[in-house]
PDB file of C-alpha atoms in Angstrom:
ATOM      1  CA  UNK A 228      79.891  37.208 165.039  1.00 44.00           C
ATOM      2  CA  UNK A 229      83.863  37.740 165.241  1.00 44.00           C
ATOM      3  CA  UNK A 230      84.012  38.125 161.590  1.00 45.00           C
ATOM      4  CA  UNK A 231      81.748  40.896 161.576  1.00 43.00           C
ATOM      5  CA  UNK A 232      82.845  42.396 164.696  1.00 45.00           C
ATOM      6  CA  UNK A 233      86.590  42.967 163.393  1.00 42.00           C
ATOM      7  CA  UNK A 234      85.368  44.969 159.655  1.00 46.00           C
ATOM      8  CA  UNK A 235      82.891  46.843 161.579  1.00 39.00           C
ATOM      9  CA  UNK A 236      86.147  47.879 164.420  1.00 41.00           C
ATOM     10  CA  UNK A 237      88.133  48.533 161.084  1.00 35.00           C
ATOM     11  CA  UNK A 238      85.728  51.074 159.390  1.00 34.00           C
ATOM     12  CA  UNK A 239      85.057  52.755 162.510  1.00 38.00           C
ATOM     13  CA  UNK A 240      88.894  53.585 163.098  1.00 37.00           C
ATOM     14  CA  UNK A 241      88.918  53.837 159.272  1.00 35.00           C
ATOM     15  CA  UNK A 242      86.077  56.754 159.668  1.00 35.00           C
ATOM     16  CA  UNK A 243      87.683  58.197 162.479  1.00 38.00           C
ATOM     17  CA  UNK A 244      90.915  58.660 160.983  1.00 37.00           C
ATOM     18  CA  UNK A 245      89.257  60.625 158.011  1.00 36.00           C
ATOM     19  CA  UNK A 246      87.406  63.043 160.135  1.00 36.00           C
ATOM     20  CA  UNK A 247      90.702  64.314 161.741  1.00 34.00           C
ATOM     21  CA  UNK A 248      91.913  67.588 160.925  1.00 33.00           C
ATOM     22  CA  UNK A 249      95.867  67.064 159.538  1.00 33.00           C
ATOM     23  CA  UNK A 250      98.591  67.645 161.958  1.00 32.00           C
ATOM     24  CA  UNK A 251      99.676  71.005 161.585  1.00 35.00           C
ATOM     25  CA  UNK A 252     103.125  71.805 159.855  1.00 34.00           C
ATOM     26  CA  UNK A 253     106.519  70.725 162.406  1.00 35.00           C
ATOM     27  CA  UNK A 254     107.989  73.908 163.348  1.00 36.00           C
ATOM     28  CA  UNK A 255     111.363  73.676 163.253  1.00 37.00           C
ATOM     29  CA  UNK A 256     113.559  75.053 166.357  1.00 37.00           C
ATOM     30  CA  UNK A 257     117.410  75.114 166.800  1.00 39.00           C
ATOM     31  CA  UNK A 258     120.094  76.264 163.789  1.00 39.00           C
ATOM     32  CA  UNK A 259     118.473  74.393 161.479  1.00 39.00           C
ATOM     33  CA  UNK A 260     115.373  75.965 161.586  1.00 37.00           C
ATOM     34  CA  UNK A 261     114.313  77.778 158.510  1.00 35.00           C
ATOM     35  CA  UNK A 262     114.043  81.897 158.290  1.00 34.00           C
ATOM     36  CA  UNK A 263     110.768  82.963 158.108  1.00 35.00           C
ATOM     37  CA  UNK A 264     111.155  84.706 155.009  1.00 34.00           C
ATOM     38  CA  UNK A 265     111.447  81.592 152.936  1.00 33.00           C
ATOM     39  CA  UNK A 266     108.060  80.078 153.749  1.00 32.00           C
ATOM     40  CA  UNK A 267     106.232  79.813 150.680  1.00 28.00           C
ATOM     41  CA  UNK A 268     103.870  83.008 149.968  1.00 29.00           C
ATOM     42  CA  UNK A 269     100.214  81.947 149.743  1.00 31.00           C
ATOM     43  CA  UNK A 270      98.733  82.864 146.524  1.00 31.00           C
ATOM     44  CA  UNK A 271      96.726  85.974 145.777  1.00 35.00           C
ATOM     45  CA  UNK A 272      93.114  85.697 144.973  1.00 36.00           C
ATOM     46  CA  UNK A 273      93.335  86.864 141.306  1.00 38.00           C
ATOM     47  CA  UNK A 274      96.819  84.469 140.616  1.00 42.00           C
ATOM     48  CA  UNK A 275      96.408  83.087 137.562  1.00 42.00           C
ATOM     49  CA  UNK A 276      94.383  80.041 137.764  1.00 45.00           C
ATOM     50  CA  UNK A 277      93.333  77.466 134.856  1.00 46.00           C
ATOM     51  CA  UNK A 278      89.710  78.473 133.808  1.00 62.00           C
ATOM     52  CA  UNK A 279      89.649  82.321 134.494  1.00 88.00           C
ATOM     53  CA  UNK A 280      89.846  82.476 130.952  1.00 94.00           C
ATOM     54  CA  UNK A 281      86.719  82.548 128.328  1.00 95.00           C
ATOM     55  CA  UNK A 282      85.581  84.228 125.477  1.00 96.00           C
ATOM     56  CA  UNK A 283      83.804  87.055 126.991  1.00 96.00           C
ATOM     57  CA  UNK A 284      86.870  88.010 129.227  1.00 96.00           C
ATOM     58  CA  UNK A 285      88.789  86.795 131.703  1.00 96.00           C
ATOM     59  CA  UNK A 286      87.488  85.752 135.370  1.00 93.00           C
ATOM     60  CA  UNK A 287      85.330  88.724 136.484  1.00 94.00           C
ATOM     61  CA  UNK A 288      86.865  91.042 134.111  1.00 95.00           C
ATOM     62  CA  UNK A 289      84.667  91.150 130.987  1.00 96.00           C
ATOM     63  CA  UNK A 290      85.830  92.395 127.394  1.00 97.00           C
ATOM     64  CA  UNK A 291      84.308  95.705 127.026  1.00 97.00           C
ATOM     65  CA  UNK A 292      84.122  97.488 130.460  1.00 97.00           C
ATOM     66  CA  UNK A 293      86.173 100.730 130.843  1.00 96.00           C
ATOM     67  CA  UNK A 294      88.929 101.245 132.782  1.00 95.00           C
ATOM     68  CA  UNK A 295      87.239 101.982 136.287  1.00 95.00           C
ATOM     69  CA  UNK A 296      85.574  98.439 135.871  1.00 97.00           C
ATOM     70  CA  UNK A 297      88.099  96.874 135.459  1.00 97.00           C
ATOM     71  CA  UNK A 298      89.879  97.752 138.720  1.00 94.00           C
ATOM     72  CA  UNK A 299      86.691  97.091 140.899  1.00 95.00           C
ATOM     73  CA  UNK A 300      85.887  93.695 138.652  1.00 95.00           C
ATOM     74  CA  UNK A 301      89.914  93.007 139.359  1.00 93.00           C
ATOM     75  CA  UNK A 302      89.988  93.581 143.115  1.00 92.00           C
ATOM     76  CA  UNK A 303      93.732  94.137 143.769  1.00 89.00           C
ATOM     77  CA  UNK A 304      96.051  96.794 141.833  1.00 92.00           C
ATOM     78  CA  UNK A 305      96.484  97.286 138.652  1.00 94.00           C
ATOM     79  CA  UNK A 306      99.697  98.371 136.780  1.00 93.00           C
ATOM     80  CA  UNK A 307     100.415  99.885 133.774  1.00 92.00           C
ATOM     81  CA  UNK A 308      99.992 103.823 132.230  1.00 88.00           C
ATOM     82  CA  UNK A 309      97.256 105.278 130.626  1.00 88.00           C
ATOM     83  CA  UNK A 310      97.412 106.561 127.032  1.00 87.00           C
ATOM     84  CA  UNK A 311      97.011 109.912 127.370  1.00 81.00           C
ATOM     85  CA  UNK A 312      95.416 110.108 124.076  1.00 87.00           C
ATOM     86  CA  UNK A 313      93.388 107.433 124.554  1.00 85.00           C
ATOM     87  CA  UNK A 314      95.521 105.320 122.684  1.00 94.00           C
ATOM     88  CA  UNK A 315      96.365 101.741 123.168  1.00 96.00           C
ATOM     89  CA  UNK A 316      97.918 100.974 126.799  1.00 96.00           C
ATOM     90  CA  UNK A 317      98.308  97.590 128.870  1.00 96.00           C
ATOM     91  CA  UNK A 318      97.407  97.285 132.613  1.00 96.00           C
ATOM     92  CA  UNK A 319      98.384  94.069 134.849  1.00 94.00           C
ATOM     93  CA  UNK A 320      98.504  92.537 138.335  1.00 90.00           C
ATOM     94  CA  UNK A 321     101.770  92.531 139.743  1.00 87.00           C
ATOM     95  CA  UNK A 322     101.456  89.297 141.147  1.00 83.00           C
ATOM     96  CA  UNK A 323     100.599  87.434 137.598  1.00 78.00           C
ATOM     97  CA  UNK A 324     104.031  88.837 135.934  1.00 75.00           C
ATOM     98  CA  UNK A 325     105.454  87.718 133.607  1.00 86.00           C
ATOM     99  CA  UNK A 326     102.887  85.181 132.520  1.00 90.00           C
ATOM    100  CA  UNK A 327      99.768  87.485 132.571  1.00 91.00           C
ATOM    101  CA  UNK A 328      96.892  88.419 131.861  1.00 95.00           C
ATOM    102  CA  UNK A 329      98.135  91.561 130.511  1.00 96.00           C
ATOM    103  CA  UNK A 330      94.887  93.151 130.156  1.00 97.00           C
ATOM    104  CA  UNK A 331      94.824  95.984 126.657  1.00 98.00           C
ATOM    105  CA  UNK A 332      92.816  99.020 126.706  1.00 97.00           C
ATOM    106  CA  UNK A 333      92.220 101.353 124.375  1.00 97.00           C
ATOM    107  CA  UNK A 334      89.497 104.070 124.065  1.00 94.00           C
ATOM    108  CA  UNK A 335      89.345 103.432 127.653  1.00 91.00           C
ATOM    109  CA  UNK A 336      87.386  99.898 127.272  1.00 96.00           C
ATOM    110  CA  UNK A 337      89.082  96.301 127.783  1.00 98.00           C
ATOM    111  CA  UNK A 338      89.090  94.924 124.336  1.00 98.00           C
ATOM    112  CA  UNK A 339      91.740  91.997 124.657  1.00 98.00           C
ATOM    113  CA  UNK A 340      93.869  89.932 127.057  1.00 97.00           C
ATOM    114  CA  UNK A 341      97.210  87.816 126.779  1.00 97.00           C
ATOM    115  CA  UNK A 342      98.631  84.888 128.252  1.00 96.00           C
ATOM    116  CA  UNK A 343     102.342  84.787 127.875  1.00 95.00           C
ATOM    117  CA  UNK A 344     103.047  82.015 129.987  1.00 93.00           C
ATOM    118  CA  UNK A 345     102.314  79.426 132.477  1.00 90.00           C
ATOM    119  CA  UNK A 346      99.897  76.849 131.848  1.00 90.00           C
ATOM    120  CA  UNK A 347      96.712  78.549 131.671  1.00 91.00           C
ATOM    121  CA  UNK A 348      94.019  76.927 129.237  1.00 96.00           C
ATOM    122  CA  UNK A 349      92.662  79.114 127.028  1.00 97.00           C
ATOM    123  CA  UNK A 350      88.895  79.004 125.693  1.00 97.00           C
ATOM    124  CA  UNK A 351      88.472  75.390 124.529  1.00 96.00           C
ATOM    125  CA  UNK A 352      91.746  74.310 126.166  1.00 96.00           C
ATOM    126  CA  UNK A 353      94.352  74.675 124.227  1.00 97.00           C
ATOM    127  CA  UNK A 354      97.557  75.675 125.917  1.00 97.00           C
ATOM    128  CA  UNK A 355     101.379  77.445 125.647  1.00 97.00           C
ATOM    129  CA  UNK A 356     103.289  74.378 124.333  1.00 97.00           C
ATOM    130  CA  UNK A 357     100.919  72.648 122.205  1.00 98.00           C
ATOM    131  CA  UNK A 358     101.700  71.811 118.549  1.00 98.00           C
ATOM    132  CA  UNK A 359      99.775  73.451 115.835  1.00 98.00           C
ATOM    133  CA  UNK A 360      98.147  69.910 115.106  1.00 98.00           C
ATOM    134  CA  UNK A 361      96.964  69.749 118.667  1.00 98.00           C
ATOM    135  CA  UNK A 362      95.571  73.041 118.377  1.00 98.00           C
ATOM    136  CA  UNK A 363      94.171  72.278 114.937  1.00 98.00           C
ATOM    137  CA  UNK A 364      92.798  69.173 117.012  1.00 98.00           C
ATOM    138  CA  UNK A 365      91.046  71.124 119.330  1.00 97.00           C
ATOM    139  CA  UNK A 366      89.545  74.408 117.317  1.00 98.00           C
ATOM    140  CA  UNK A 367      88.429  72.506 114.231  1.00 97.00           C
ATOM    141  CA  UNK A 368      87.081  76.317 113.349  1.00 97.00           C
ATOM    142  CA  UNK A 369      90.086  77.994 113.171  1.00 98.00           C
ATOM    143  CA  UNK A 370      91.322  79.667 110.541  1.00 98.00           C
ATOM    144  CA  UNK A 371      94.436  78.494 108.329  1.00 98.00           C
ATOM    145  CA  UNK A 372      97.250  79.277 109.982  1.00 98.00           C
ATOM    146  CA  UNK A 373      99.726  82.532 108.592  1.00 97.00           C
ATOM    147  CA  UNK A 374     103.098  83.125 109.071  1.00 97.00           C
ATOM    148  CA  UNK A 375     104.126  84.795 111.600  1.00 96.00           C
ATOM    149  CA  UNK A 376     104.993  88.493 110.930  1.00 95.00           C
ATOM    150  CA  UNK A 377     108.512  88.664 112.975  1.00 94.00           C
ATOM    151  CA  UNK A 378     109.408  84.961 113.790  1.00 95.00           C
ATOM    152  CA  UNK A 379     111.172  83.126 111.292  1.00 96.00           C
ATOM    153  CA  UNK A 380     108.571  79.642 110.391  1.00 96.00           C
ATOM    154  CA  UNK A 381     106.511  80.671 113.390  1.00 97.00           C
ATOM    155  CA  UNK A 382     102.809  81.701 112.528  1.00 98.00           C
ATOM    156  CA  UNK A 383      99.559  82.807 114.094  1.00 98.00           C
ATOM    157  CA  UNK A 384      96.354  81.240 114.534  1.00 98.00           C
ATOM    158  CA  UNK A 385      92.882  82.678 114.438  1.00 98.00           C
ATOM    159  CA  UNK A 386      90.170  81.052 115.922  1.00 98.00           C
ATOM    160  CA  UNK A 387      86.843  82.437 116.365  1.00 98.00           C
ATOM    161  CA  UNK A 388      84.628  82.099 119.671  1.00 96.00           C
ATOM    162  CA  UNK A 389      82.477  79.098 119.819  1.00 92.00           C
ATOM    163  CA  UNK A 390      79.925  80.863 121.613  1.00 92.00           C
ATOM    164  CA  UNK A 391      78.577  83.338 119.194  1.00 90.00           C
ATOM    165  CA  UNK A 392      80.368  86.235 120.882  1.00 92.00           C
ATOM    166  CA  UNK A 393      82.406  88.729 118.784  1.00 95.00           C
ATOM    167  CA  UNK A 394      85.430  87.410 120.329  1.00 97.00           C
ATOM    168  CA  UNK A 395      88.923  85.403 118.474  1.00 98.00           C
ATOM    169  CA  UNK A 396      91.800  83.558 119.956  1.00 98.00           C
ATOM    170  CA  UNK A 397      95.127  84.254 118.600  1.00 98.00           C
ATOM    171  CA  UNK A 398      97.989  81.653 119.498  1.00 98.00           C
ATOM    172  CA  UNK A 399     101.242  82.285 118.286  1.00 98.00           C
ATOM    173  CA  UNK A 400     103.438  79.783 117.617  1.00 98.00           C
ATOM    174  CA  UNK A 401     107.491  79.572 117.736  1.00 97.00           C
ATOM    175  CA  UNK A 402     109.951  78.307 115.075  1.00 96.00           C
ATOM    176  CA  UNK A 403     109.420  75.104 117.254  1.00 97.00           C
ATOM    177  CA  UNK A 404     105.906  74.676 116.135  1.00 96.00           C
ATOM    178  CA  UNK A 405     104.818  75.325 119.506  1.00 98.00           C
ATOM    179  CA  UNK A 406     102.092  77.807 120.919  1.00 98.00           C
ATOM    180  CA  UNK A 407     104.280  80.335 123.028  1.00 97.00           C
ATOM    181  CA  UNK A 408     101.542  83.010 123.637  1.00 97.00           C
ATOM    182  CA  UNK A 409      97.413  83.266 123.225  1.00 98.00           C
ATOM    183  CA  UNK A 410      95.388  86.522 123.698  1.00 98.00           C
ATOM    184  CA  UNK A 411      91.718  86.615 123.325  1.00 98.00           C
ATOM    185  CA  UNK A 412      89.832  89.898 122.372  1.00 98.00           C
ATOM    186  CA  UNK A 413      87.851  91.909 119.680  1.00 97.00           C
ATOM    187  CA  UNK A 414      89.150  92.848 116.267  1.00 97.00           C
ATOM    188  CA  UNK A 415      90.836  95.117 115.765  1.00 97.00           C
ATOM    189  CA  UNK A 416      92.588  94.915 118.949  1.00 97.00           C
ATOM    190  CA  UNK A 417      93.480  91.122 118.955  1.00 98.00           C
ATOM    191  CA  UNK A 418      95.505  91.483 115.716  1.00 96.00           C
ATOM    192  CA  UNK A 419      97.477  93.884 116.618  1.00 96.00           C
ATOM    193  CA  UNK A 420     100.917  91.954 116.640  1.00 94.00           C
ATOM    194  CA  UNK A 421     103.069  94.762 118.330  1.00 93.00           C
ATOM    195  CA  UNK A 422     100.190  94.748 121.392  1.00 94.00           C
ATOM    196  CA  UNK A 423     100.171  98.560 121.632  1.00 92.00           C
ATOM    197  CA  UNK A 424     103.595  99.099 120.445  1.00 78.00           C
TER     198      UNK A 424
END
């Protein structure tokens, strides 16, 4: 009966421990207390976070909504100027700079997004970094890879969606041989290797 008695004691401390909340964070007092200013931020609700992106858009903004959409589907502001022609023109969260998404319009509809940085998968998980065999690896679709049009042995690869959508995946990839940038949108758009410039 001891041997039983002294497991069953165990797991109930054992279960006990779990369902306690964690102790909350020391506050530091005295001159060595930290300013307030450098506690960490917490994150806002549209930071960049690994599987926003997809095919069809990116988290609940959706290639092919206008410009108004796109706010309201974004939830938080929105920077960037409008074309006044309705020309080609990038809008972005403040908070997701530099990495992205840069979100392009043009026509006033979302046609195409780009990741510049962080580590953000994109559709079918391939990531800034990655060689072109690891992409290759992973989008068995794509297309052959081109040179790139302004860095010197970089190139560009196409992939098309895997999901039947209209959508492609552009990585571009360094001198390096590494993936330094993705967008995914419609063609035209996603070609465009100047974004709207």
């Amino acid at each position: 009966m001891k041997r039983i008695a002294l497991p069953l004691s165990l797991l109930a401390m054992l279960l006990a421990a779990c369902q306690r909340t964690p102790p909350a964070e020391p506050v530091a007092t005295g001159p060595a207390a930290a300013p307030a200013a450098q506690a960490t931020p917490a994150l806002p609700a549209t930071a960049v976070v690994a599987g926003d992106a997809d095919w069809q858009g990116y988290g609940p903004a959706q290639l092919g909504i206008d410009v108004e959409q796109l706010r309201v589907a974004w939830g938080e502001e929105l920077q960037g100027d409008a074309a006044a022609d309705g020309g080609c023109y990038y809008l972005s969260s403040p908070a997701n700079t530099p990495a992205g998404p840069f979100f392009m319009l043009e026509g006033n509809q979302f046609l195409r997004y780009d990741v510049r940085g962080g580590d953000v998968p994109a559709p079918g998980g391939g990531r800034i970094g990655m060689d072109l065999a690891q992409l290759q690896a992973l989008y068995p679709q794509a297309e052959a890879p081109q040179p790139h049009k302004y860095v010197d042995g970089g190139k560009v690869l196409r992939v098309p969606a895997s999901d039947g959508s209209q959508s492609w995946l552009v990585f571009e990839l360094g001198a390096d041989g590494r993936a330094s940038a993705w967008r995914v949108g419609v063609p035209p758009q996603v070609d465009y290797v100047e974004g709207c410039g």
